[in-house]
mmCIF file with all atom_site columns, C-alpha atoms in Angstrom:
data_model
loop_
_atom_site.group_PDB
_atom_site.id
_atom_site.type_symbol
_atom_site.label_atom_id
_atom_site.label_alt_id
_atom_site.label_comp_id
_atom_site.label_asym_id
_atom_site.label_entity_id
_atom_site.label_seq_id
_atom_site.pdbx_PDB_ins_code
_atom_site.Cartn_x
_atom_site.Cartn_y
_atom_site.Cartn_z
_atom_site.occupancy
_atom_site.B_iso_or_equiv
_atom_site.pdbx_formal_charge
_atom_site.auth_seq_id
_atom_site.auth_comp_id
_atom_site.auth_asym_id
_atom_site.auth_atom_id
_atom_site.pdbx_PDB_model_num
ATOM 1   C CA . MET A 1 1   ? 10.735  -16.970 15.886  1.00 0.00 ? 971  MET A CA 1
ATOM 2   C CA . VAL A 1 2   ? 10.038  -13.325 15.178  1.00 0.00 ? 972  VAL A CA 1
ATOM 3   C CA . ALA A 1 3   ? 6.352   -12.370 14.839  1.00 0.00 ? 973  ALA A CA 1
ATOM 4   C CA . GLU A 1 4   ? 5.272   -11.030 11.401  1.00 0.00 ? 974  GLU A CA 1
ATOM 5   C CA . THR A 1 5   ? 3.336   -7.808  11.312  1.00 0.00 ? 975  THR A CA 1
ATOM 6   C CA . THR A 1 6   ? 1.306   -6.311  8.522   1.00 0.00 ? 976  THR A CA 1
ATOM 7   C CA . TYR A 1 7   ? 2.265   -3.158  6.920   1.00 0.00 ? 977  TYR A CA 1
ATOM 8   C CA . GLU A 1 8   ? 0.999   -0.874  4.182   1.00 0.00 ? 978  GLU A CA 1
ATOM 9   C CA . THR A 1 9   ? 3.560   0.950   2.052   1.00 0.00 ? 979  THR A CA 1
ATOM 10  C CA . LEU A 1 10  ? 2.475   3.928   -0.379  1.00 0.00 ? 980  LEU A CA 1
ATOM 11  C CA . PHE A 1 11  ? 4.993   4.557   -3.067  1.00 0.00 ? 981  PHE A CA 1
ATOM 12  C CA . ILE A 1 12  ? 5.315   7.424   -5.484  1.00 0.00 ? 982  ILE A CA 1
ATOM 13  C CA . LEU A 1 13  ? 6.859   5.862   -8.482  1.00 0.00 ? 983  LEU A CA 1
ATOM 14  C CA . ASP A 1 14  ? 8.680   7.661   -11.393 1.00 0.00 ? 984  ASP A CA 1
ATOM 15  C CA . SER A 1 15  ? 5.985   7.816   -13.955 1.00 0.00 ? 985  SER A CA 1
ATOM 16  C CA . ASN A 1 16  ? 8.288   7.293   -16.909 1.00 0.00 ? 986  ASN A CA 1
ATOM 17  C CA . HIS A 1 17  ? 9.725   4.106   -15.425 1.00 0.00 ? 987  HIS A CA 1
ATOM 18  C CA . TYR A 1 18  ? 6.296   2.749   -14.672 1.00 0.00 ? 988  TYR A CA 1
ATOM 19  C CA . ALA A 1 19  ? 4.936   3.584   -18.100 1.00 0.00 ? 989  ALA A CA 1
ATOM 20  C CA . ARG A 1 20  ? 7.910   1.868   -19.901 1.00 0.00 ? 990  ARG A CA 1
ATOM 21  C CA . ASP A 1 21  ? 7.782   -1.409  -17.657 1.00 0.00 ? 991  ASP A CA 1
ATOM 22  C CA . PRO A 1 22  ? 4.812   -1.646  -15.196 1.00 0.00 ? 992  PRO A CA 1
ATOM 23  C CA . GLY A 1 23  ? 5.389   -5.377  -14.750 1.00 0.00 ? 993  GLY A CA 1
ATOM 24  C CA . GLY A 1 24  ? 9.075   -4.825  -13.917 1.00 0.00 ? 994  GLY A CA 1
ATOM 25  C CA . VAL A 1 25  ? 8.451   -2.132  -11.440 1.00 0.00 ? 995  VAL A CA 1
ATOM 26  C CA . SER A 1 26  ? 5.943   -3.942  -9.569  1.00 0.00 ? 996  SER A CA 1
ATOM 27  C CA . LYS A 1 27  ? 8.035   -7.200  -9.600  1.00 0.00 ? 997  LYS A CA 1
ATOM 28  C CA . GLN A 1 28  ? 10.957  -5.128  -8.122  1.00 0.00 ? 998  GLN A CA 1
ATOM 29  C CA . ILE A 1 29  ? 8.892   -3.970  -5.286  1.00 0.00 ? 999  ILE A CA 1
ATOM 30  C CA . GLU A 1 30  ? 7.620   -7.516  -4.651  1.00 0.00 ? 1000 GLU A CA 1
ATOM 31  C CA . ASP A 1 31  ? 11.252  -8.870  -4.871  1.00 0.00 ? 1001 ASP A CA 1
ATOM 32  C CA . ILE A 1 32  ? 12.640  -6.330  -2.462  1.00 0.00 ? 1002 ILE A CA 1
ATOM 33  C CA . ILE A 1 33  ? 9.993   -7.484  0.207   1.00 0.00 ? 1003 ILE A CA 1
ATOM 34  C CA . THR A 1 34  ? 10.272  -11.273 -0.464  1.00 0.00 ? 1004 THR A CA 1
ATOM 35  C CA . GLU A 1 35  ? 14.269  -11.081 -0.407  1.00 0.00 ? 1005 GLU A CA 1
ATOM 36  C CA . ALA A 1 36  ? 13.940  -9.571  3.022   1.00 0.00 ? 1006 ALA A CA 1
ATOM 37  C CA . GLY A 1 37  ? 11.817  -12.320 4.223   1.00 0.00 ? 1007 GLY A CA 1
ATOM 38  C CA . GLY A 1 38  ? 8.508   -10.746 3.780   1.00 0.00 ? 1008 GLY A CA 1
ATOM 39  C CA . ASN A 1 39  ? 5.249   -11.956 2.140   1.00 0.00 ? 1009 ASN A CA 1
ATOM 40  C CA . VAL A 1 40  ? 3.369   -9.688  -0.293  1.00 0.00 ? 1010 VAL A CA 1
ATOM 41  C CA . LEU A 1 41  ? -0.368  -9.673  0.244   1.00 0.00 ? 1011 LEU A CA 1
ATOM 42  C CA . VAL A 1 42  ? -1.686  -7.135  -2.257  1.00 0.00 ? 1012 VAL A CA 1
ATOM 43  C CA . ASN A 1 43  ? 0.366   -5.120  -4.677  1.00 0.00 ? 1013 ASN A CA 1
ATOM 44  C CA . ARG A 1 44  ? -1.694  -2.619  -6.872  1.00 0.00 ? 1014 ARG A CA 1
ATOM 45  C CA . LEU A 1 45  ? -1.637  0.631   -8.766  1.00 0.00 ? 1015 LEU A CA 1
ATOM 46  C CA . TRP A 1 46  ? -3.704  3.427   -6.992  1.00 0.00 ? 1016 TRP A CA 1
ATOM 47  C CA . MET A 1 47  ? -3.602  6.247   -9.290  1.00 0.00 ? 1017 MET A CA 1
ATOM 48  C CA . GLU A 1 48  ? -1.308  8.658   -11.495 1.00 0.00 ? 1018 GLU A CA 1
ATOM 49  C CA . GLN A 1 49  ? -1.463  12.321  -10.996 1.00 0.00 ? 1019 GLN A CA 1
ATOM 50  C CA . LYS A 1 50  ? 0.491   15.576  -10.931 1.00 0.00 ? 1020 LYS A CA 1
ATOM 51  C CA . LEU A 1 51  ? 2.503   16.185  -7.767  1.00 0.00 ? 1021 LEU A CA 1
ATOM 52  C CA . ALA A 1 52  ? 1.645   19.134  -5.566  1.00 0.00 ? 1022 ALA A CA 1
ATOM 53  C CA . TYR A 1 53  ? 5.325   20.154  -5.921  1.00 0.00 ? 1023 TYR A CA 1
ATOM 54  C CA . PRO A 1 54  ? 8.309   18.802  -7.771  1.00 0.00 ? 1024 PRO A CA 1
ATOM 55  C CA . ILE A 1 55  ? 10.105  16.053  -6.195  1.00 0.00 ? 1025 ILE A CA 1
ATOM 56  C CA . ASP A 1 56  ? 13.766  15.570  -7.491  1.00 0.00 ? 1026 ASP A CA 1
ATOM 57  C CA . GLY A 1 57  ? 12.578  17.146  -10.906 1.00 0.00 ? 1027 GLY A CA 1
ATOM 58  C CA . HIS A 1 58  ? 9.420   14.964  -11.127 1.00 0.00 ? 1028 HIS A CA 1
ATOM 59  C CA . GLN A 1 59  ? 6.136   16.842  -11.957 1.00 0.00 ? 1029 GLN A CA 1
ATOM 60  C CA . LYS A 1 60  ? 3.928   13.772  -11.744 1.00 0.00 ? 1030 LYS A CA 1
ATOM 61  C CA . GLY A 1 61  ? 3.991   10.359  -9.988  1.00 0.00 ? 1031 GLY A CA 1
ATOM 62  C CA . THR A 1 62  ? 2.468   7.062   -10.184 1.00 0.00 ? 1032 THR A CA 1
ATOM 63  C CA . TYR A 1 63  ? 0.909   6.000   -6.778  1.00 0.00 ? 1033 TYR A CA 1
ATOM 64  C CA . TRP A 1 64  ? 1.270   2.353   -5.869  1.00 0.00 ? 1034 TRP A CA 1
ATOM 65  C CA . LEU A 1 65  ? -0.016  0.520   -2.849  1.00 0.00 ? 1035 LEU A CA 1
ATOM 66  C CA . THR A 1 66  ? 1.510   -2.612  -1.280  1.00 0.00 ? 1036 THR A CA 1
ATOM 67  C CA . TYR A 1 67  ? 0.268   -4.586  1.615   1.00 0.00 ? 1037 TYR A CA 1
ATOM 68  C CA . PHE A 1 68  ? 2.745   -7.163  3.267   1.00 0.00 ? 1038 PHE A CA 1
ATOM 69  C CA . GLU A 1 69  ? 3.703   -9.114  6.250   1.00 0.00 ? 1039 GLU A CA 1
ATOM 70  C CA . ILE A 1 70  ? 7.413   -9.102  7.383   1.00 0.00 ? 1040 ILE A CA 1
ATOM 71  C CA . PRO A 1 71  ? 9.186   -9.572  10.707  1.00 0.00 ? 1041 PRO A CA 1
ATOM 72  C CA . GLY A 1 72  ? 10.097  -6.304  12.224  1.00 0.00 ? 1042 GLY A CA 1
ATOM 73  C CA . ASP A 1 73  ? 13.631  -6.717  11.512  1.00 0.00 ? 1043 ASP A CA 1
ATOM 74  C CA . GLY A 1 74  ? 13.232  -6.798  7.915   1.00 0.00 ? 1044 GLY A CA 1
ATOM 75  C CA . LEU A 1 75  ? 11.802  -3.158  7.922   1.00 0.00 ? 1045 LEU A CA 1
ATOM 76  C CA . THR A 1 76  ? 15.232  -1.561  7.837   1.00 0.00 ? 1046 THR A CA 1
ATOM 77  C CA . THR A 1 77  ? 16.437  -3.792  4.952   1.00 0.00 ? 1047 THR A CA 1
ATOM 78  C CA . ILE A 1 78  ? 13.452  -3.030  2.765   1.00 0.00 ? 1048 ILE A CA 1
ATOM 79  C CA . ALA A 1 79  ? 13.485  0.752   3.501   1.00 0.00 ? 1049 ALA A CA 1
ATOM 80  C CA . ARG A 1 80  ? 17.087  0.903   2.443   1.00 0.00 ? 1050 ARG A CA 1
ATOM 81  C CA . ALA A 1 81  ? 16.350  -0.980  -0.824  1.00 0.00 ? 1051 ALA A CA 1
ATOM 82  C CA . PHE A 1 82  ? 13.320  1.202   -1.561  1.00 0.00 ? 1052 PHE A CA 1
ATOM 83  C CA . LYS A 1 83  ? 15.435  4.324   -1.320  1.00 0.00 ? 1053 LYS A CA 1
ATOM 84  C CA . LEU A 1 84  ? 18.187  2.848   -3.618  1.00 0.00 ? 1054 LEU A CA 1
ATOM 85  C CA . ALA A 1 85  ? 15.354  1.720   -6.109  1.00 0.00 ? 1055 ALA A CA 1
ATOM 86  C CA . GLU A 1 86  ? 15.575  3.948   -9.118  1.00 0.00 ? 1056 GLU A CA 1
ATOM 87  C CA . SER A 1 87  ? 11.832  3.764   -9.846  1.00 0.00 ? 1057 SER A CA 1
ATOM 88  C CA . VAL A 1 88  ? 10.775  4.995   -6.240  1.00 0.00 ? 1058 VAL A CA 1
ATOM 89  C CA . VAL A 1 89  ? 10.563  8.573   -5.971  1.00 0.00 ? 1059 VAL A CA 1
ATOM 90  C CA . ARG A 1 90  ? 8.994   8.523   -2.316  1.00 0.00 ? 1060 ARG A CA 1
ATOM 91  C CA . GLU A 1 91  ? 7.670   5.864   -0.034  1.00 0.00 ? 1061 GLU A CA 1
ATOM 92  C CA . LEU A 1 92  ? 5.979   5.861   3.284   1.00 0.00 ? 1062 LEU A CA 1
ATOM 93  C CA . THR A 1 93  ? 5.539   2.602   5.316   1.00 0.00 ? 1063 THR A CA 1
ATOM 94  C CA . ILE A 1 94  ? 2.957   2.360   8.170   1.00 0.00 ? 1064 ILE A CA 1
ATOM 95  C CA . LYS A 1 95  ? 2.021   -0.575  10.506  1.00 0.00 ? 1065 LYS A CA 1
ATOM 96  C CA . LEU A 1 96  ? -1.678  -1.825  10.183  1.00 0.00 ? 1066 LEU A CA 1
ATOM 97  C CA . GLU A 1 97  ? -3.732  -2.362  13.376  1.00 0.00 ? 1067 GLU A CA 1
ATOM 98  C CA . PRO A 1 98  ? -4.297  -6.054  13.508  1.00 0.00 ? 1068 PRO A CA 1
ATOM 99  C CA . ARG A 1 99  ? -8.156  -5.792  13.665  1.00 0.00 ? 1069 ARG A CA 1
ATOM 100 C CA . LEU A 1 100 ? -8.230  -3.655  10.567  1.00 0.00 ? 1070 LEU A CA 1
ATOM 101 C CA . VAL A 1 101 ? -6.050  -5.938  8.388   1.00 0.00 ? 1071 VAL A CA 1
ATOM 102 C CA . GLU A 1 102 ? -8.772  -8.111  6.811   1.00 0.00 ? 1072 GLU A CA 1
ATOM 103 C CA . PRO A 1 103 ? -11.173 -5.199  5.849   1.00 0.00 ? 1073 PRO A CA 1
ATOM 104 C CA . ILE A 1 104 ? -8.185  -3.191  4.524   1.00 0.00 ? 1074 ILE A CA 1
ATOM 105 C CA . LEU A 1 105 ? -7.010  -6.163  2.394   1.00 0.00 ? 1075 LEU A CA 1
ATOM 106 C CA . ALA A 1 106 ? -10.529 -7.055  1.197   1.00 0.00 ? 1076 ALA A CA 1
ATOM 107 C CA . ASN A 1 107 ? -10.950 -3.483  0.054   1.00 0.00 ? 1077 ASN A CA 1
ATOM 108 C CA . ALA A 1 108 ? -7.507  -3.390  -1.628  1.00 0.00 ? 1078 ALA A CA 1
ATOM 109 C CA . ARG A 1 109 ? -8.635  -6.581  -3.551  1.00 0.00 ? 1079 ARG A CA 1
ATOM 110 C CA . GLY A 1 110 ? -11.882 -5.052  -4.450  1.00 0.00 ? 1080 GLY A CA 1
ATOM 111 C CA . GLN A 1 111 ? -14.101 -7.263  -2.361  1.00 0.00 ? 1081 GLN A CA 1
ATOM 112 C CA . SER A 1 112 ? -16.476 -6.148  0.472   1.00 0.00 ? 1082 SER A CA 1
ATOM 113 C CA . ALA A 1 113 ? -15.406 -6.999  4.035   1.00 0.00 ? 1083 ALA A CA 1
ATOM 114 C CA . LYS A 1 114 ? -17.739 -9.405  5.723   1.00 0.00 ? 1084 LYS A CA 1
ATOM 115 C CA . GLU A 1 115 ? -18.490 -7.317  8.610   1.00 0.00 ? 1085 GLU A CA 1
ATOM 116 C CA . GLU A 1 116 ? -19.909 -4.604  6.513   1.00 0.00 ? 1086 GLU A CA 1
ATOM 117 C CA . GLY A 1 117 ? -22.978 -6.640  5.456   1.00 0.00 ? 1087 GLY A CA 1
ATOM 118 C CA . ALA A 1 118 ? -23.802 -7.583  9.112   1.00 0.00 ? 1088 ALA A CA 1
ATOM 119 C CA . GLU A 1 119 ? -23.465 -4.026  10.431  1.00 0.00 ? 1089 GLU A CA 1
ATOM 120 C CA . ALA A 1 120 ? -25.284 -2.212  7.659   1.00 0.00 ? 1090 ALA A CA 1
ATOM 121 C CA . PRO A 1 121 ? -28.875 -3.408  8.767   1.00 0.00 ? 1091 PRO A CA 1
ATOM 122 C CA . ALA A 1 122 ? -28.227 -2.728  12.341  1.00 0.00 ? 1092 ALA A CA 1
ATOM 123 C CA . ALA A 1 123 ? -27.125 0.856   11.510  1.00 0.00 ? 1093 ALA A CA 1
ATOM 124 C CA . GLU A 1 124 ? -30.161 1.490   9.429   1.00 0.00 ? 1094 GLU A CA 1
ATOM 125 C CA . GLU A 1 125 ? -32.296 0.094   12.203  1.00 0.00 ? 1095 GLU A CA 1
ATOM 126 C CA . ALA A 1 126 ? -30.614 2.436   14.796  1.00 0.00 ? 1096 ALA A CA 1
ATOM 127 C CA . LYS A 1 127 ? -31.283 5.407   12.384  1.00 0.00 ? 1097 LYS A CA 1
ATOM 128 C CA . THR A 1 128 ? -34.783 4.502   12.187  1.00 0.00 ? 1098 THR A CA 1
ATOM 129 C CA . GLU A 1 129 ? -35.511 4.139   15.755  1.00 0.00 ? 1099 GLU A CA 1
ATOM 130 C CA . ALA A 1 130 ? -33.661 7.487   16.618  1.00 0.00 ? 1100 ALA A CA 1
ATOM 131 C CA . ALA A 1 131 ? -35.745 9.392   14.048  1.00 0.00 ? 1101 ALA A CA 1
ATOM 132 C CA . PRO A 1 132 ? -38.379 11.649  15.728  1.00 0.00 ? 1102 PRO A CA 1
ATOM 133 C CA . ALA A 1 133 ? -42.033 10.402  14.842  1.00 0.00 ? 1103 ALA A CA 1
#
């Protein structure tokens, strides 16, 4: 059995494709990952904005974030499928550090991480103690 790793992919999507069929574009991304043996954890819109420079004639793009788990051998399969997908202008996939997966996923879901609440008072206390009297 191959161990699954958590990845983050940032897409720049064709804004026209996304505007015409937002559900279809997000489903296409999910389908590519699940067909390669992956499991989508979070799939969401980030923003839409003008690109810094034109890419293949596109002046603006829709930025889309996807977090997923997949065995390492599935990465080449999905990378090729993303390049062939008509709605994907560019994509970048990174491997997430295992200890950061839960806080990142909580943030992507709009939740606060459990550790933040515990660390905040200690940090405030340290600042108070370090302040000169």
